[in-house]
Each structure stands twice: as structure tokens, then as C-alpha cells.
Tab-separated table of C-alpha atoms in Angstrom:
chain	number	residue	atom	x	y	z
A	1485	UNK	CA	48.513	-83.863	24.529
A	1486	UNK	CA	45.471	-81.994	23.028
A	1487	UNK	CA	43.260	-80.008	25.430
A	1488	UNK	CA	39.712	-81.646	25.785
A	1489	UNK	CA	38.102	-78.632	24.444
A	1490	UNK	CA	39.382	-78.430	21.001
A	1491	UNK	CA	36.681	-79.773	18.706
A	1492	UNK	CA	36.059	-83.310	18.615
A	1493	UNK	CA	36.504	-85.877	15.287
A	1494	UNK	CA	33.566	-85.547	13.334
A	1495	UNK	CA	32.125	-89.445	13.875
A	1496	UNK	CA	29.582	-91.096	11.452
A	1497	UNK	CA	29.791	-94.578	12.224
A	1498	UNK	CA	26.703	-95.905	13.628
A	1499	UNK	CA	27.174	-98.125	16.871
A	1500	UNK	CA	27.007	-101.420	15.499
A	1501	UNK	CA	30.559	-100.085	13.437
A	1502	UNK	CA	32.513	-99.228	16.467
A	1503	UNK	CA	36.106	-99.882	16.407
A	1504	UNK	CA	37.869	-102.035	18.888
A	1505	UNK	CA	41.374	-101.054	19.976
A	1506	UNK	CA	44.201	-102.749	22.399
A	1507	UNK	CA	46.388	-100.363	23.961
A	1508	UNK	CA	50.002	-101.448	25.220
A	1509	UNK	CA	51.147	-97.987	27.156
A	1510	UNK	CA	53.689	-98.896	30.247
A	1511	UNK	CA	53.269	-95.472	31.745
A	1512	UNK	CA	50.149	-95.661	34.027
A	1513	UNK	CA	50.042	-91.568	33.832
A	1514	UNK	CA	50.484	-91.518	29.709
A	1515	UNK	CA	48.116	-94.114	29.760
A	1516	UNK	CA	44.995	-92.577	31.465
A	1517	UNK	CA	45.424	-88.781	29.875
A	1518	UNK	CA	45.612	-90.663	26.804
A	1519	UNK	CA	42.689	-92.659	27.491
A	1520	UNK	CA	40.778	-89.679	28.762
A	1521	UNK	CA	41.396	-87.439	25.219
A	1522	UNK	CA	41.029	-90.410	23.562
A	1523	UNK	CA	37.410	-91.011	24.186
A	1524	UNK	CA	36.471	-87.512	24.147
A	1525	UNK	CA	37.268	-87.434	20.653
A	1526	UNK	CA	35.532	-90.476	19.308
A	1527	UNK	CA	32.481	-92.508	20.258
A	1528	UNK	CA	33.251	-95.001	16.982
A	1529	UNK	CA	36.404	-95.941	18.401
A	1530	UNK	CA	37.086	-97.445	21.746
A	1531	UNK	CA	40.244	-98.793	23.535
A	1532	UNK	CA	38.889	-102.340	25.479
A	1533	UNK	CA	41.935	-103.578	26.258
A	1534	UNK	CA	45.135	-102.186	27.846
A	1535	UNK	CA	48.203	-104.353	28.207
A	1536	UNK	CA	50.643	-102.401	30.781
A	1537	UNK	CA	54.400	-103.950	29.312
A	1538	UNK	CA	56.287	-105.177	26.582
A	1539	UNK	CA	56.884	-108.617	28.294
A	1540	UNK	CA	53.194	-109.007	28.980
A	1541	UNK	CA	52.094	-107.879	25.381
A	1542	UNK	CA	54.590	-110.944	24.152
A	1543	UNK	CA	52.581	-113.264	26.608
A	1544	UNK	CA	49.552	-114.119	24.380
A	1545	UNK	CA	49.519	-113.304	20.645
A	1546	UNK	CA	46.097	-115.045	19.733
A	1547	UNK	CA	44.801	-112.451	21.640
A	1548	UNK	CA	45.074	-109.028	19.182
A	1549	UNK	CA	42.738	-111.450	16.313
A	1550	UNK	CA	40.116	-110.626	18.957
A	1551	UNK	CA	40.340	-106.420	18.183
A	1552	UNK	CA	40.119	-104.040	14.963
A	1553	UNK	CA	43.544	-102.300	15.717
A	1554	UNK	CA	46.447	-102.493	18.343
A	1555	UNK	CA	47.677	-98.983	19.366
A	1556	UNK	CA	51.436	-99.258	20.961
A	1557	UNK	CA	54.041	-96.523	22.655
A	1558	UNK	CA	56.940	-97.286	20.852
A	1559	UNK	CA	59.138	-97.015	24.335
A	1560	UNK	CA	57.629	-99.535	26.589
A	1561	UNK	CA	60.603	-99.758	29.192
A	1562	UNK	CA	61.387	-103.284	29.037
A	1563	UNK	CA	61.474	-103.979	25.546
A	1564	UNK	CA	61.229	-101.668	22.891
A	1565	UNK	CA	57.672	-101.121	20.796
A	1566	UNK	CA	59.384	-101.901	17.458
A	1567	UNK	CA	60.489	-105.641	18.771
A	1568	UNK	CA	57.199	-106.115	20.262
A	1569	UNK	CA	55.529	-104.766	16.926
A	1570	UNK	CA	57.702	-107.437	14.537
A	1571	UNK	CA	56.689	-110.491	16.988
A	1572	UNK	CA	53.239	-109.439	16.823
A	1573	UNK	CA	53.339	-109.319	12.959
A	1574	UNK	CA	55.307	-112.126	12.630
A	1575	UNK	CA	51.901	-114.179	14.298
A	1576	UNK	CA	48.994	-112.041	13.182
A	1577	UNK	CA	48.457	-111.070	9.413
A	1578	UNK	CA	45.397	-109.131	9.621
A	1579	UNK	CA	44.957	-106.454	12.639
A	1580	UNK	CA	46.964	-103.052	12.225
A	1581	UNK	CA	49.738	-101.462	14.347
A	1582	UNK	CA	49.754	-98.331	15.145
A	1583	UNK	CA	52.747	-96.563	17.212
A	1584	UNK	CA	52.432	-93.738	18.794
A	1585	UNK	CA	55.177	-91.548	20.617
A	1586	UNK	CA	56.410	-88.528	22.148
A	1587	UNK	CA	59.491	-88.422	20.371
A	1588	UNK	CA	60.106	-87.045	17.236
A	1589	UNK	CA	58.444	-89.470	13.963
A	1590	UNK	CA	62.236	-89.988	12.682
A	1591	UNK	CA	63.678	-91.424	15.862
A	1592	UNK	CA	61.186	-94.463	14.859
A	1593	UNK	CA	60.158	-94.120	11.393
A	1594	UNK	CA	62.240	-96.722	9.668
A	1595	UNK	CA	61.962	-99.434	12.940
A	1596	UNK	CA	58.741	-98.859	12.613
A	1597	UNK	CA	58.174	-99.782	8.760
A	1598	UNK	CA	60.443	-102.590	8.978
A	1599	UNK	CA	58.476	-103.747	12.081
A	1600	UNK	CA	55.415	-104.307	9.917
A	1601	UNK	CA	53.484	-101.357	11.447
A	1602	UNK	CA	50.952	-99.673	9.326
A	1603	UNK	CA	51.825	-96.065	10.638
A	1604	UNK	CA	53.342	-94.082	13.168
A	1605	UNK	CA	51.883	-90.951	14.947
A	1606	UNK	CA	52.700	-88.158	17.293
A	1607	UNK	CA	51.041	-88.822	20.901
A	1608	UNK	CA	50.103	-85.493	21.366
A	1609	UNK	CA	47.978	-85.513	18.218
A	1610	UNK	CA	44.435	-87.424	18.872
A	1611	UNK	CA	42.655	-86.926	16.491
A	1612	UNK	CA	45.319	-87.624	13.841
A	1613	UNK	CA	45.614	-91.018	15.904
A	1614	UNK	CA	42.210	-91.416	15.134
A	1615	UNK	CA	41.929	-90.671	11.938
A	1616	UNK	CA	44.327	-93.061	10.976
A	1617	UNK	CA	43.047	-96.007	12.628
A	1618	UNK	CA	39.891	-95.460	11.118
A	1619	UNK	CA	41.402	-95.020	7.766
A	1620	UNK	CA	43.691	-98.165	8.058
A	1621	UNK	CA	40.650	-100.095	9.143
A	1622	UNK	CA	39.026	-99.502	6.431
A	1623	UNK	CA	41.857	-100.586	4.253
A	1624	UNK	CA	43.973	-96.920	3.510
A	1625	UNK	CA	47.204	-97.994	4.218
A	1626	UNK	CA	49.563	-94.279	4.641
A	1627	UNK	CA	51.982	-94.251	1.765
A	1628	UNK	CA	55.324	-96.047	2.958
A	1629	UNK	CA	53.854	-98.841	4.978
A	1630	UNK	CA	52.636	-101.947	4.151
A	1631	UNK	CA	49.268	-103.946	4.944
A	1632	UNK	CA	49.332	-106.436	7.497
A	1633	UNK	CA	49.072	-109.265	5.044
A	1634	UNK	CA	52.473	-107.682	2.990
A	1635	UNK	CA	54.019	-106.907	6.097
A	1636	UNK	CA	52.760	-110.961	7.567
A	1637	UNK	CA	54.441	-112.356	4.341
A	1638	UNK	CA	57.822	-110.154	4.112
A	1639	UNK	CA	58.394	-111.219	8.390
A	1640	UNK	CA	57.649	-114.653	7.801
A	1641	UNK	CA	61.106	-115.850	6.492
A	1642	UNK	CA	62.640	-113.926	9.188
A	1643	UNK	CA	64.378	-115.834	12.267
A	1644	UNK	CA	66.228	-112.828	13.270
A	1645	UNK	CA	65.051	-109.485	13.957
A	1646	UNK	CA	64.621	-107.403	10.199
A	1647	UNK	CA	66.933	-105.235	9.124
A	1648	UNK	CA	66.906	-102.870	6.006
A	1649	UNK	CA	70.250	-103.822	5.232
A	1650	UNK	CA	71.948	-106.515	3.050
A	1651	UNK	CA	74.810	-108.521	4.717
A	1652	UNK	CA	77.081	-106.695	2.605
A	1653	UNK	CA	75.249	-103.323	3.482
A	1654	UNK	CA	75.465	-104.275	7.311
A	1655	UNK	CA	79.294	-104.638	7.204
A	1656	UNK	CA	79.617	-101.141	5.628
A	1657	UNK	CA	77.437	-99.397	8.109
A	1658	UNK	CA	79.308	-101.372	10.872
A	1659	UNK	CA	82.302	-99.827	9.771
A	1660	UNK	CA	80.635	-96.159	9.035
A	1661	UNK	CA	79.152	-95.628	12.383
A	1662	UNK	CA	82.846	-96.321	13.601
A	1663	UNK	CA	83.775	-93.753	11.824
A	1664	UNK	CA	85.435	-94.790	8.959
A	1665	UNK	CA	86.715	-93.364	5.370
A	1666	UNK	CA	85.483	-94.675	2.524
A	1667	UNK	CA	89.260	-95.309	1.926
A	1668	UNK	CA	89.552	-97.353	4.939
A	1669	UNK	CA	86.123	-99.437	4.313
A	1670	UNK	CA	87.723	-100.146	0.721
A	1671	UNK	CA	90.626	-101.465	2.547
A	1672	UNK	CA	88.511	-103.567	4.687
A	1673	UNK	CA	85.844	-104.740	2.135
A	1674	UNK	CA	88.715	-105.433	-0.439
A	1675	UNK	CA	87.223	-102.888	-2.988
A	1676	UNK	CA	87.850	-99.310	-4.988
A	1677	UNK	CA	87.265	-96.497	-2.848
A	1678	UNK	CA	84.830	-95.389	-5.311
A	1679	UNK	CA	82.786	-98.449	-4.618
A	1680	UNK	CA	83.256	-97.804	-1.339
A	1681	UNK	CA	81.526	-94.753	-1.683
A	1682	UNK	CA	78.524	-96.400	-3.751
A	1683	UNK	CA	78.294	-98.900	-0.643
A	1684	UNK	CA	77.734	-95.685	1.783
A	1685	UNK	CA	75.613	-93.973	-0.666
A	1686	UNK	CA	73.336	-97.139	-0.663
A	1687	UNK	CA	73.284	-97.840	2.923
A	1688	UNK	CA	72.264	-94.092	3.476
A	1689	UNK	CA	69.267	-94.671	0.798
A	1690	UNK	CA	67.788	-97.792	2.331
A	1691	UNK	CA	68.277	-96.159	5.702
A	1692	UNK	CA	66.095	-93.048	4.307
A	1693	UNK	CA	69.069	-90.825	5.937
A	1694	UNK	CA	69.991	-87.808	3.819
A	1695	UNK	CA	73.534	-87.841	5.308
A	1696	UNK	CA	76.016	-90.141	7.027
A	1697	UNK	CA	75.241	-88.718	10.532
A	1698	UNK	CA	71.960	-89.277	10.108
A	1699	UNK	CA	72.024	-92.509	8.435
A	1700	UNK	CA	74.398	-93.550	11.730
A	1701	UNK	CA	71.742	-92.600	14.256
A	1702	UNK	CA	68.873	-94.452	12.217
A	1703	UNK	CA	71.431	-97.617	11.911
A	1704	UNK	CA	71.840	-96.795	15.533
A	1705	UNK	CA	68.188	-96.849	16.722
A	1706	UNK	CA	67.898	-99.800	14.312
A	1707	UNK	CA	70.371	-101.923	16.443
A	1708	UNK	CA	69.255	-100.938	20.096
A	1709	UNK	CA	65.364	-101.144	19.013
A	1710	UNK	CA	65.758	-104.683	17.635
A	1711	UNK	CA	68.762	-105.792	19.800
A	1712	UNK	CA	70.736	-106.893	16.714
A	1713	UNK	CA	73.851	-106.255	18.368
């Protein structure tokens, strides 16, 4: 976390603009050092509401129509921010999600797009926090996310939790985090090995990995965050 005596975000809002914010944070420590910087940085922004579980954020979805922004912890403990993010979009197409976490922004960058979060931040990093709910509020969606009305529309077909994946694509990444050859999946998928190979180059480009062992821990995350298997 920030210090409290590095220099606050410049705010020009006048009162009558102040943002409202519900915060779902598990961790009753995380939650009030984070609450603490938080509201030394900003007097336009304020968190009203804190909702202490994944479970409990699930409980009542009318209720994040009643704020400007929801700011979440991807890791919640019982369920896992990215879940809780896609069942809150999947009910409310107009207030912003923003994660937060501790982790590094690639363990849940993809969950968090296909989520239908409008951006993902570092914890430590306040004001950056800040500025982007402030932006996204006022309709600057960060390049790679969608708006909560796009995002509202893509979920609504969904029964199942999203995945980047075709069916087609799924199979092959099945098989590739099991280690397989691309001469093996051919053998499997009833294909060249070439296309094989076109089948793993895809999966790794929807997956935003730049190699196989990284598109295997994204598919990885993918499957624990949204319970798919």
C-alpha cells in the first residue's frame, strides 16, 4: 500500500459530484488500510458500503444500482472475485467493476475481461484506483474492456460461466494443459498435425498467452476462478 504522505489526487469535483463506491474486501485488515489510504487521497470519491464475502455480495444484486462504482478484491476466500464479478454483470448493465489485487495484473487479467469488469488494478496503487474509477465514471472505458452495457449484453446469453474459448478451442486446451503433442491432439481431434498446431496457436491468442506455459496457467486460472471444471 501507498504511505499516507505521498501527495494526494488532485480533486476538482465539487461536493454535489461525489462518487459513491461499494467495497467487497473479505480481509477485515486489507479492508481498513485500504479504507484509510483510500480517503486520504480523495474527498470526490467515497466508499459507503462494504460487503465483507463473496456469498454475501451474491445475496442482493438490486443493491449495486444504488452506487456509482463497485470496487472488488479479486480473492474473496469463498468464492472467487471473477465469479462474483460475472453474476453481478449478468444483473446490472450500468455500474462499473473494478478489481483490485495484490497479485500480479496477469494472474487475473483475462477472468477479469471476460467477467465484464471495466478494469483491473494493483492494490497497492491508490491513486491509480482512483483515477480509474473516476475516469470509468465518466464514461473512459481502459482499452481492452468493455462498458457495462457491452459487457450486460455479451453475459446475457450465458447460462454457464464465460469462457474465451470455443467448444472446439476448449477440447484442445483440455488436452494441452495435459501435456500433449500437437501430434497426439491430431490423433485425438481426428485432424493434420499441422492443424493441430493452428488449434494451439489459436487457443494461445484468445488466451492473450505468448506461449503454451503461459497460455496453460491463464486456461488454468480460467477454470478454478469460474469453477468450469
Amino acid at each position: 500500500m501507498q504511505s499516507p504522505n505521498q501527495n494526494e489526487t488532485n480533486d476538482t469535483r465539487t461536493p454535489e459530484c461525489i462518487l459513491r463506491l461499494i467495497f467487497i474486501e473479505n480481509d477485515p485488515l486489507a479492508l481498513k488500510l485500504f479504507t484509510q489510504l483510500f480517503h486520504l487521497r480523495t474527498q470526490s470519491t467515497k466508499i459507503e458500503h462494504v460487503i465483507s464475502s463473496g456469498i454475501t455480495a451474491l445475496q442482493n444484486l438490486e443493491i449495486y444500482d444504488r452506487f456509482d462504482a463497485v470496487v472488488m478484491d479479486m480473492h474473496l476466500g469463498d468464492i472467487e472475485g471473477p465469479s462474483v464479478a460475472w453474476q453481478i454483470r449478468r444483473a446490472n448493465d450500468t455500474t462499473p467493476i473494478i478489481g483490485v489485487t495484490s497479485l500480479p495484473l496477469t494472474h487475473y487479467l483475462n477472468a477479469a475481461r471476460q467477467a465484464g469488469m471495466q478494469d483491473l488494478q494493483a492494490k497497492k496503487n491508490i491513486t491509480d484506483i482512483i483515477t480509474s474509477i473516476q475516469r470509468i465514471c465518466a464514461g473512459r472505458i481502459p482499452e481492452g474492456f468493455e462498458s457495462p452495457e457491452d459487457a450486460f449484453r455479451r453475459l446475457q446469453p450465458q447460462r454457464d460461466a464465460p469462457t474465451p474459448l470455443t467448444r472446439t478451442q476448449t477440447m484442445i486446451m483440455n488436452y494441452i494443459a495435459q501435456g500433449y503433442t500437437d501430434q497426439q491432439i491430431a490423433e485425438h481431434m481426428h485432424c493434420t498435425r499441422e492443424t493441430a498446431r493452428k488449434h494451439r496457436q489459436n487457443c494461445l491468442k484468445r488466451l492473450g498467452a505468448n506461449n503454451t506455459v503461459e497460455g496453460v496457467l491463464q486456461w488454468q486460472n480460467i477454470n478454478r476462478f469460474f469453477k468450469l471444471n
